[in-house]
Amino acid sequence: MGINKTAMDGTLESSDIQITVSKGTDGVQISLESDVKKRFGDDIIATIKEVVKKFGLDNVNIKAVDQGALDCVIRARTITAIQRAMDNSEQPAWEAL
Amino acid sequence: MDIVTREINLDVPDQFEQWKTFLESLGIANFSGDEIDPLDYTIGLFDGDQLVGTGSYSGNILKYIGVSHQHSEDGVYFNKVVSNLLTNLGQHGVFHVFVFTKPMYAKSFEHVGFKELVQSDDAAFLETGDYSITDYLESLPKVNKSENNAGIVMNANPFTDGHRYLIEQASQASDNVYVFVVSTDKSLFTSSERLNLVKAGVSDLKNVMVVPGGDYLVSYATFPSYFLKAQADKVRYQTTIDALIFKDWIAKHLGINVRFLGTEPNSKTTAIYNQILEKILPPQVEVKVIKRDQNDGKVISARTVRQAIKDNQISSIKNIVPKTTYQFIVDHKDDLQERIKKGMKISGN
């Protein structure tokens, strides 16, 4: 499954993460910008991947700009961005949460 | 810290003055109408009544970003401003965003996810979002990179025999020719009209590919320059950015090794533009200047065509434009004249 439009959630403020989800053609592509990329980059990407998997997305591009967000924030921002991109923020896919 | 974010209405004199005074204190001095009028949205960060940060956008370009350095740590205000602008743009469906800024601020933008495309002595050009120059380059037709490949950039407003002559010269001298038609919609003929007229006018030349310039061959009319000190530097800086993008990204990726330029005896701007391209592009990209085609001793110019449309002298241009362009003008005469009446400028490019 893929998505057809771009959507974003989150901010660039401290302890937050800005997630931009857009249409992909080459699997799940995640780019990450973070001050703590060296230490926590793999963990952040793993968290995002887990959410993407729950939504069953095969082709999607995700741009993540992290300002030191906690795991739960990363998950929440990713979920909202994906739901916006899938046009179902009104009817959340609860089973994916 | 109790910082409030709210929109600034630059049409309200009090708000405009506060905004201008704040930016002036940060060293920004250009508040001319052609820089300010295109701004779509401006936000301010307020500490009480005091303005401590601001940013604007025009289309998909961030402009006039400034934050107070006195009480801000780790770019907190800067991130807040950029974040607010990106979220607002996103609500309008715009996710691919650019910024032109002083080289010293490039790092701050990279920190919030922007990627630098090129940097000159005066300015850096960065982008972020769901689309990048790599996506643009991937969308273009590919040729054998080791062949002799030429590139031409034109606005073609509209396509004339002069443009055709330039493309013919390149077509004869090269294995493949890319013709990039500037996509910026600031001309009498819309970008898709201009692109289609070029395509129609060279459809017999088999080694010519006509492609849109996208966001990356920016006509100098659209580059913001408010952060430069002297207006005199404007054309030079804009052209330098333009030339660097062509050399470092477009020519490199597509294997273009020669750029063809037309002369414009009546335009000082074009003269500077060509001069800077000749300085920056070699040795990776050779520059070939082709003298303008003439008709009865007169230089063929798209401006003449636009003037004739305005003066309702359509038949006078029959022998300086290809049949396809002529037919289009005849068919859309009323519409084009209406656009001129509504204020579309016919001078310039």
Short mmCIF file of C-alpha atoms in Angstrom, two decimals:
data_model
loop_
_atom_site.label_atom_id
_atom_site.label_comp_id
_atom_site.label_asym_id
_atom_site.label_seq_id
_atom_site.Cartn_x
_atom_site.Cartn_y
_atom_site.Cartn_z
CA MET A 1 0.00 0.00 0.00
CA GLY A 2 1.15 3.55 -0.67
CA ILE A 3 -0.10 7.09 -0.17
CA ASN A 4 -0.98 9.72 -2.73
CA LYS A 5 -0.40 13.04 -1.07
CA THR A 6 2.16 14.71 1.14
CA ALA A 7 1.39 15.49 4.78
CA MET A 8 3.32 16.80 7.74
CA ASP A 9 3.10 16.79 11.50
CA GLY A 10 5.27 18.07 14.31
CA THR A 11 7.40 21.18 14.74
CA LEU A 12 11.07 22.13 14.75
CA GLU A 13 10.94 23.10 18.39
CA SER A 14 12.99 21.50 21.12
CA SER A 15 11.94 17.93 22.10
CA ASP A 16 9.76 17.60 19.00
CA ILE A 17 10.20 15.96 15.62
CA GLN A 18 8.85 17.13 12.28
CA ILE A 19 7.68 14.27 10.08
CA THR A 20 6.90 14.78 6.38
CA VAL A 21 5.32 11.80 4.62
CA SER A 22 5.18 11.73 0.83
CA LYS A 23 4.54 9.38 -2.06
CA GLY A 24 7.34 6.90 -2.66
CA THR A 25 8.28 4.54 -5.47
CA ASP A 26 11.23 2.75 -3.95
CA GLY A 27 10.10 1.04 -0.75
CA VAL A 28 10.18 2.76 2.63
CA GLN A 29 12.78 5.56 2.43
CA ILE A 30 13.55 7.45 5.62
CA SER A 31 15.87 10.45 5.82
CA LEU A 32 16.77 11.74 9.26
CA GLU A 33 18.28 15.02 10.39
CA SER A 34 19.17 15.06 14.09
CA ASP A 35 21.84 16.32 16.45
CA VAL A 36 21.77 12.96 18.17
CA LYS A 37 21.82 10.95 14.93
CA LYS A 38 25.08 9.23 15.82
CA ARG A 39 23.81 7.90 19.14
CA PHE A 40 20.09 7.48 18.56
CA GLY A 41 19.62 7.61 14.78
CA ASP A 42 19.00 3.87 14.42
CA ASP A 43 16.45 3.90 17.28
CA ILE A 44 14.54 6.83 15.79
CA ILE A 45 14.41 5.17 12.36
CA ALA A 46 13.33 1.87 13.92
CA THR A 47 10.45 3.61 15.73
CA ILE A 48 9.28 5.27 12.52
CA LYS A 49 9.58 2.01 10.57
CA GLU A 50 7.48 0.19 13.14
CA VAL A 51 4.62 2.68 12.69
CA VAL A 52 4.93 2.55 8.88
CA LYS A 53 4.70 -1.22 9.05
CA LYS A 54 1.53 -1.13 11.17
CA PHE A 55 -0.14 0.98 8.50
CA GLY A 56 0.97 -1.55 5.88
CA LEU A 57 2.78 1.01 3.72
CA ASP A 58 5.23 -0.48 1.20
CA ASN A 59 6.15 2.65 -0.76
CA VAL A 60 6.61 5.88 1.13
CA ASN A 61 9.19 8.62 1.63
CA ILE A 62 9.60 9.99 5.13
CA LYS A 63 11.64 13.04 6.05
CA ALA A 64 12.28 13.36 9.79
CA VAL A 65 13.82 16.48 11.32
CA ASP A 66 14.44 15.70 14.98
CA GLN A 67 15.10 18.14 17.82
CA GLY A 68 15.55 15.53 20.51
CA ALA A 69 12.07 13.96 20.61
CA LEU A 70 11.17 11.09 22.92
CA ASP A 71 10.03 7.78 21.51
CA CYS A 72 6.34 8.41 22.21
CA VAL A 73 6.52 11.78 20.46
CA ILE A 74 8.19 10.22 17.41
CA ARG A 75 5.46 7.61 17.25
CA ALA A 76 2.62 10.13 17.67
CA ARG A 77 3.97 12.51 15.02
CA THR A 78 4.53 9.68 12.54
CA ILE A 79 1.02 8.28 13.08
CA THR A 80 -0.62 11.69 12.56
CA ALA A 81 1.43 12.51 9.47
CA ILE A 82 0.61 9.15 7.88
CA GLN A 83 -3.09 9.46 8.70
CA ARG A 84 -3.17 12.92 7.14
CA ALA A 85 -1.41 11.58 4.06
CA MET A 86 -3.97 8.76 3.86
CA ASP A 87 -6.82 11.21 4.37
CA ASN A 88 -8.24 9.37 7.35
CA SER A 89 -7.47 11.63 10.30
CA GLU A 90 -11.23 11.80 10.90
CA GLN A 91 -11.46 8.03 11.15
CA PRO A 92 -8.23 6.86 12.73
CA ALA A 93 -7.15 3.33 11.95
CA TRP A 94 -7.28 2.27 15.60
CA GLU A 95 -5.99 -1.19 14.94
CA ALA A 96 -2.76 0.37 13.65
CA LEU A 97 -2.27 2.36 16.83
CA MET B 1 9.74 32.30 28.56
CA ASP B 2 6.35 33.38 27.36
CA ILE B 3 6.56 33.86 23.64
CA VAL B 4 3.44 34.44 21.58
CA THR B 5 3.32 33.73 17.85
CA ARG B 6 0.94 35.76 15.70
CA GLU B 7 0.54 36.89 12.13
CA ILE B 8 1.85 40.33 11.20
CA ASN B 9 -0.22 42.33 8.74
CA LEU B 10 2.27 44.42 6.77
CA ASP B 11 -0.56 46.56 5.39
CA VAL B 12 -1.14 48.00 8.85
CA PRO B 13 1.34 50.91 9.24
CA ASP B 14 2.09 50.30 12.95
CA GLN B 15 2.79 46.63 12.43
CA PHE B 16 4.85 47.33 9.31
CA GLU B 17 6.98 49.90 11.16
CA GLN B 18 7.68 47.57 14.07
CA TRP B 19 8.61 44.76 11.67
CA LYS B 20 10.83 47.00 9.54
CA THR B 21 12.61 48.53 12.55
CA PHE B 22 13.29 45.07 13.93
CA LEU B 23 14.77 43.76 10.66
CA GLU B 24 16.81 46.94 10.19
CA SER B 25 18.37 46.31 13.59
CA LEU B 26 19.50 42.95 12.17
CA GLY B 27 21.10 44.54 9.13
CA ILE B 28 18.37 44.06 6.52
CA ALA B 29 17.93 47.29 4.62
CA ASN B 30 15.89 46.60 1.49
CA PHE B 31 12.15 47.12 1.92
CA SER B 32 11.31 48.10 -1.63
CA GLY B 33 7.90 47.30 -3.06
CA ASP B 34 9.11 44.61 -5.44
CA GLU B 35 10.56 42.67 -2.49
CA ILE B 36 7.70 43.27 -0.01
CA ASP B 37 4.59 43.18 -2.19
CA PRO B 38 4.89 39.48 -3.17
CA LEU B 39 5.00 38.32 0.49
CA ASP B 40 2.02 36.04 1.16
CA TYR B 41 2.33 35.61 4.91
CA THR B 42 4.40 37.04 7.75
CA ILE B 43 4.58 35.86 11.33
CA GLY B 44 6.07 37.43 14.41
CA LEU B 45 7.28 36.07 17.71
CA PHE B 46 6.40 38.47 20.50
CA ASP B 47 7.78 38.74 24.00
CA GLY B 48 5.09 40.99 25.44
CA ASP B 49 4.81 43.80 22.90
CA GLN B 50 8.36 43.34 21.75
CA LEU B 51 9.05 41.64 18.43
CA VAL B 52 11.85 39.07 18.87
CA GLY B 53 11.59 37.05 15.66
CA THR B 54 9.92 37.09 12.26
CA GLY B 55 9.69 35.28 8.95
CA SER B 56 7.68 35.45 5.72
CA TYR B 57 7.08 33.48 2.60
CA SER B 58 6.24 34.29 -0.97
CA GLY B 59 5.04 31.29 -2.94
CA ASN B 60 7.33 28.48 -1.81
CA ILE B 61 10.28 30.73 -0.89
CA LEU B 62 11.00 31.74 2.71
CA LYS B 63 12.00 35.39 3.08
CA TYR B 64 12.84 38.06 5.63
CA ILE B 65 13.71 35.65 8.42
CA GLY B 66 15.25 37.36 11.40
CA VAL B 67 15.54 36.59 15.09
CA SER B 68 16.83 38.58 18.00
CA HIS B 69 20.18 37.26 19.22
CA GLN B 70 19.96 38.92 22.60
CA HIS B 71 17.83 36.38 24.46
CA SER B 72 17.75 33.42 22.18
CA GLU B 73 19.65 30.25 22.94
CA ASP B 74 20.41 27.49 20.46
CA GLY B 75 18.31 29.07 17.79
CA VAL B 76 15.06 28.51 19.68
CA TYR B 77 13.40 31.51 18.01
CA PHE B 78 14.82 30.62 14.62
CA ASN B 79 13.40 27.09 14.77
CA LYS B 80 10.05 28.44 15.96
CA VAL B 81 9.83 30.85 13.03
CA VAL B 82 10.83 28.32 10.37
CA SER B 83 8.59 25.67 11.91
CA ASN B 84 5.60 28.01 11.89
CA LEU B 85 6.18 28.97 8.26
CA LEU B 86 6.57 25.33 7.12
CA THR B 87 3.42 24.27 8.99
CA ASN B 88 1.46 27.16 7.47
CA LEU B 89 2.73 26.31 3.98
CA GLY B 90 1.84 22.66 4.59
CA GLN B 91 -1.72 23.66 5.43
CA HIS B 92 -1.83 25.22 1.96
CA GLY B 93 -0.49 22.02 0.41
CA VAL B 94 3.01 23.41 -0.16
CA PHE B 95 5.75 21.07 1.07
CA HIS B 96 8.65 21.83 -1.25
CA VAL B 97 10.27 24.98 0.10
CA PHE B 98 13.30 27.09 -0.81
CA VAL B 99 15.38 29.73 0.88
CA PHE B 100 18.05 32.11 -0.37
CA THR B 101 20.18 33.39 2.46
CA LYS B 102 23.57 34.69 3.49
CA PRO B 103 26.17 31.88 3.50
CA MET B 104 26.63 32.30 7.29
CA TYR B 105 23.02 31.19 7.91
CA ALA B 106 23.14 28.09 5.72
CA LYS B 107 24.07 25.90 8.69
CA SER B 108 21.02 27.05 10.69
CA PHE B 109 18.75 25.99 7.85
CA GLU B 110 20.55 22.67 7.44
CA HIS B 111 19.92 22.06 11.11
CA VAL B 112 16.17 22.17 10.47
CA GLY B 113 16.30 19.79 7.52
CA PHE B 114 17.20 22.01 4.55
CA LYS B 115 19.75 20.80 2.03
CA GLU B 116 22.17 23.25 0.46
CA LEU B 117 22.18 23.20 -3.34
CA VAL B 118 24.83 25.82 -4.05
CA GLN B 119 26.74 28.56 -2.31
CA SER B 120 28.44 31.63 -3.71
CA ASP B 121 30.33 34.39 -1.94
CA ASP B 122 27.10 36.34 -1.46
CA ALA B 123 24.41 33.76 -0.96
CA ALA B 124 23.39 30.17 -0.31
CA PHE B 125 20.41 28.45 -1.93
CA LEU B 126 18.73 25.62 0.01
CA GLU B 127 15.62 23.46 -0.28
CA THR B 128 13.57 21.10 1.88
CA GLY B 129 10.43 18.99 1.73
CA ASP B 130 8.86 16.25 -0.34
CA TYR B 131 10.72 17.03 -3.59
CA SER B 132 14.36 17.70 -4.40
CA ILE B 133 16.61 18.56 -7.29
CA THR B 134 17.45 14.85 -7.55
CA ASP B 135 13.77 14.08 -8.22
CA TYR B 136 13.72 16.80 -10.89
CA LEU B 137 16.84 15.44 -12.59
CA GLU B 138 15.45 11.89 -12.46
CA SER B 139 12.32 13.10 -14.25
CA LEU B 140 14.27 14.29 -17.30
CA PRO B 141 15.02 12.17 -20.39
CA LYS B 142 18.49 10.59 -20.31
CA VAL B 143 21.11 10.44 -23.04
CA ASN B 144 24.55 8.89 -23.31
CA LYS B 145 26.66 11.04 -21.00
CA SER B 146 29.84 10.52 -22.98
CA GLU B 147 28.35 12.04 -26.12
CA ASN B 148 28.49 15.68 -27.06
CA ASN B 149 25.49 17.11 -25.19
CA ALA B 150 24.36 20.72 -25.28
CA GLY B 151 22.11 22.75 -23.01
CA ILE B 152 20.12 25.90 -23.73
CA VAL B 153 17.99 27.85 -21.27
CA MET B 154 15.25 30.12 -22.57
CA ASN B 155 12.14 31.89 -21.40
CA ALA B 156 10.76 32.00 -24.99
CA ASN B 157 8.03 34.54 -24.38
CA PRO B 158 7.04 33.58 -27.06
CA PHE B 159 9.15 31.26 -29.23
CA THR B 160 10.57 33.13 -32.26
CA ASP B 161 12.75 32.34 -35.28
CA GLY B 162 15.61 33.77 -33.20
CA HIS B 163 15.19 31.02 -30.58
CA ARG B 164 14.79 28.48 -33.35
CA TYR B 165 18.06 29.64 -34.93
CA LEU B 166 19.93 29.20 -31.63
CA ILE B 167 18.53 25.68 -31.18
CA GLU B 168 19.37 24.77 -34.81
CA GLN B 169 22.98 25.82 -34.28
CA ALA B 170 23.21 23.64 -31.18
CA SER B 171 21.42 20.77 -32.89
CA GLN B 172 23.90 20.74 -35.77
CA ALA B 173 26.94 20.97 -33.51
CA SER B 174 25.90 18.37 -30.91
CA ASP B 175 24.70 14.80 -30.49
CA ASN B 176 21.87 15.81 -28.15
CA VAL B 177 20.37 19.12 -27.07
CA TYR B 178 18.42 19.86 -23.90
CA VAL B 179 16.27 22.98 -24.15
CA PHE B 180 15.17 24.12 -20.67
CA VAL B 181 12.17 26.42 -20.72
CA VAL B 182 11.97 28.63 -17.65
CA SER B 183 8.92 27.57 -15.61
CA THR B 184 8.39 30.77 -13.65
CA ASP B 185 4.94 32.16 -14.47
CA LYS B 186 5.67 35.86 -14.70
CA SER B 187 5.46 36.36 -18.44
CA LEU B 188 2.78 37.29 -20.97
CA PHE B 189 2.74 33.71 -22.23
CA THR B 190 2.16 31.15 -19.44
CA SER B 191 4.83 28.57 -18.72
CA SER B 192 2.88 25.75 -20.38
CA GLU B 193 2.15 27.92 -23.45
CA ARG B 194 5.83 28.79 -23.75
CA LEU B 195 6.90 25.15 -23.29
CA ASN B 196 4.38 23.87 -25.84
CA LEU B 197 5.31 26.51 -28.44
CA VAL B 198 9.00 25.58 -28.15
CA LYS B 199 8.10 21.88 -28.49
CA ALA B 200 5.92 22.55 -31.54
CA GLY B 201 8.55 24.81 -33.10
CA VAL B 202 11.37 22.26 -32.99
CA SER B 203 9.45 19.00 -33.43
CA ASP B 204 11.41 18.31 -36.67
CA LEU B 205 14.78 18.39 -34.86
CA LYS B 206 15.18 14.81 -33.69
CA ASN B 207 18.09 15.33 -31.29
CA VAL B 208 16.39 18.13 -29.35
CA MET B 209 14.56 17.52 -26.04
CA VAL B 210 12.41 20.35 -24.72
CA VAL B 211 11.92 20.16 -20.93
CA PRO B 212 10.56 22.43 -18.19
CA GLY B 213 13.19 24.21 -16.09
CA GLY B 214 11.20 23.42 -12.95
CA ASP B 215 12.16 25.32 -9.84
CA TYR B 216 15.84 25.07 -10.62
CA LEU B 217 16.38 27.34 -13.57
CA VAL B 218 15.05 30.34 -11.83
CA SER B 219 14.66 33.41 -13.95
CA TYR B 220 16.53 36.22 -12.27
CA ALA B 221 13.25 38.06 -11.85
CA THR B 222 12.25 35.77 -8.99
CA PHE B 223 15.40 35.67 -6.86
CA PRO B 224 14.91 37.67 -3.68
CA SER B 225 17.78 40.04 -3.02
CA TYR B 226 16.63 42.02 0.02
CA PHE B 227 19.55 40.76 2.10
CA LEU B 228 22.19 42.18 -0.22
CA LYS B 229 23.79 45.49 0.59
CA ALA B 230 23.95 47.10 -2.81
CA GLN B 231 21.30 46.79 -5.47
CA ALA B 232 24.13 46.76 -8.02
CA ASP B 233 25.14 43.29 -6.85
CA LYS B 234 21.71 41.88 -7.56
CA VAL B 235 22.07 40.62 -11.11
CA ARG B 236 25.55 39.34 -10.41
CA TYR B 237 24.53 37.32 -7.37
CA GLN B 238 21.38 35.91 -8.96
CA THR B 239 23.23 34.90 -12.08
CA THR B 240 26.01 33.29 -10.08
CA ILE B 241 23.52 31.07 -8.20
CA ASP B 242 21.82 30.21 -11.48
CA ALA B 243 25.13 29.32 -13.15
CA LEU B 244 26.28 27.19 -10.20
CA ILE B 245 23.06 25.15 -10.21
CA PHE B 246 23.43 24.55 -13.92
CA LYS B 247 27.06 23.48 -13.58
CA ASP B 248 27.03 21.51 -10.30
CA TRP B 249 23.70 19.75 -10.71
CA ILE B 250 22.07 19.86 -14.13
CA ALA B 251 25.08 19.63 -16.44
CA LYS B 252 26.86 17.20 -14.14
CA HIS B 253 23.90 14.83 -13.85
CA LEU B 254 22.87 14.86 -17.51
CA GLY B 255 26.35 14.95 -19.04
CA ILE B 256 25.94 18.36 -20.67
CA ASN B 257 29.33 19.66 -21.76
CA VAL B 258 28.40 22.77 -23.70
CA ARG B 259 25.97 25.61 -23.02
CA PHE B 260 24.73 27.67 -25.95
CA LEU B 261 23.89 31.32 -25.35
CA GLY B 262 22.24 33.91 -27.54
CA THR B 263 23.38 37.50 -27.55
CA GLU B 264 20.98 40.27 -26.66
CA PRO B 265 22.44 43.52 -27.99
CA ASN B 266 19.68 45.57 -26.38
CA SER B 267 19.83 44.14 -22.87
CA LYS B 268 22.46 45.05 -20.31
CA THR B 269 21.18 42.33 -17.96
CA THR B 270 21.65 39.61 -20.55
CA ALA B 271 25.16 40.91 -21.19
CA ILE B 272 26.09 40.55 -17.49
CA TYR B 273 24.33 37.17 -17.37
CA ASN B 274 26.36 35.84 -20.30
CA GLN B 275 29.56 37.27 -18.87
CA ILE B 276 29.06 35.45 -15.56
CA LEU B 277 28.14 32.17 -17.25
CA GLU B 278 31.37 32.40 -19.24
CA LYS B 279 33.26 32.92 -16.00
CA ILE B 280 31.64 30.11 -13.97
CA LEU B 281 30.76 27.26 -16.34
CA PRO B 282 34.18 26.41 -17.86
CA PRO B 283 36.10 24.16 -17.88
CA GLN B 284 33.39 21.55 -17.06
CA VAL B 285 30.90 23.21 -19.38
CA GLU B 286 32.06 25.04 -22.48
CA VAL B 287 30.18 28.22 -23.39
CA LYS B 288 29.30 28.96 -27.01
CA VAL B 289 27.84 32.34 -27.79
CA ILE B 290 25.76 32.44 -30.95
CA LYS B 291 25.19 35.80 -32.58
CA ARG B 292 21.51 36.70 -32.89
CA ASP B 293 19.71 35.81 -36.06
CA GLN B 294 18.62 38.89 -37.98
CA ASN B 295 15.74 39.58 -40.30
CA ASP B 296 16.25 42.39 -42.83
CA GLY B 297 19.04 43.75 -40.67
CA LYS B 298 16.84 43.83 -37.55
CA VAL B 299 17.47 41.63 -34.55
CA ILE B 300 14.66 39.15 -33.94
CA SER B 301 13.30 39.68 -30.46
CA ALA B 302 10.39 38.24 -28.51
CA ARG B 303 9.81 41.75 -27.22
CA THR B 304 8.98 42.91 -30.77
CA VAL B 305 6.40 40.13 -30.93
CA ARG B 306 4.80 41.18 -27.65
CA GLN B 307 4.73 44.81 -28.76
CA ALA B 308 3.01 43.78 -32.01
CA ILE B 309 0.35 41.89 -30.04
CA LYS B 310 -0.28 44.96 -27.92
CA ASP B 311 -0.43 47.24 -30.98
CA ASN B 312 -2.69 44.77 -32.80
CA GLN B 313 -0.19 44.47 -35.64
CA ILE B 314 -0.13 40.66 -35.67
CA SER B 315 0.65 40.28 -39.39
CA SER B 316 3.87 42.28 -38.92
CA ILE B 317 5.46 39.38 -37.04
CA LYS B 318 4.57 36.65 -39.51
CA ASN B 319 8.13 36.31 -40.81
CA ILE B 320 9.95 36.38 -37.48
CA VAL B 321 8.11 33.55 -35.68
CA PRO B 322 7.58 29.89 -36.61
CA LYS B 323 4.18 28.99 -38.10
CA THR B 324 3.16 27.23 -34.88
CA THR B 325 3.79 30.35 -32.78
CA TYR B 326 2.05 32.57 -35.33
CA GLN B 327 -1.02 30.35 -35.41
CA PHE B 328 -1.20 30.30 -31.62
CA ILE B 329 -1.04 34.11 -31.45
CA VAL B 330 -3.73 34.48 -34.13
CA ASP B 331 -5.98 32.01 -32.28
CA HIS B 332 -5.42 33.62 -28.85
CA LYS B 333 -5.06 37.26 -29.84
CA ASP B 334 -7.98 38.50 -27.72
CA ASP B 335 -6.87 36.58 -24.64
CA LEU B 336 -3.25 37.83 -24.92
CA GLN B 337 -4.35 41.43 -25.43
CA GLU B 338 -6.65 41.10 -22.44
CA ARG B 339 -3.68 39.98 -20.29
CA ILE B 340 -1.70 43.07 -21.38
CA LYS B 341 -4.68 45.28 -20.57
CA LYS B 342 -4.91 43.71 -17.13
CA GLY B 343 -1.36 44.85 -16.42
CA MET B 344 0.95 42.09 -17.68
CA LYS B 345 4.18 43.83 -18.58
CA ILE B 346 5.51 43.28 -22.09
CA SER B 347 8.95 44.75 -21.48
CA GLY B 348 11.60 42.71 -19.67
CA ASN B 349 11.79 39.04 -20.54
#
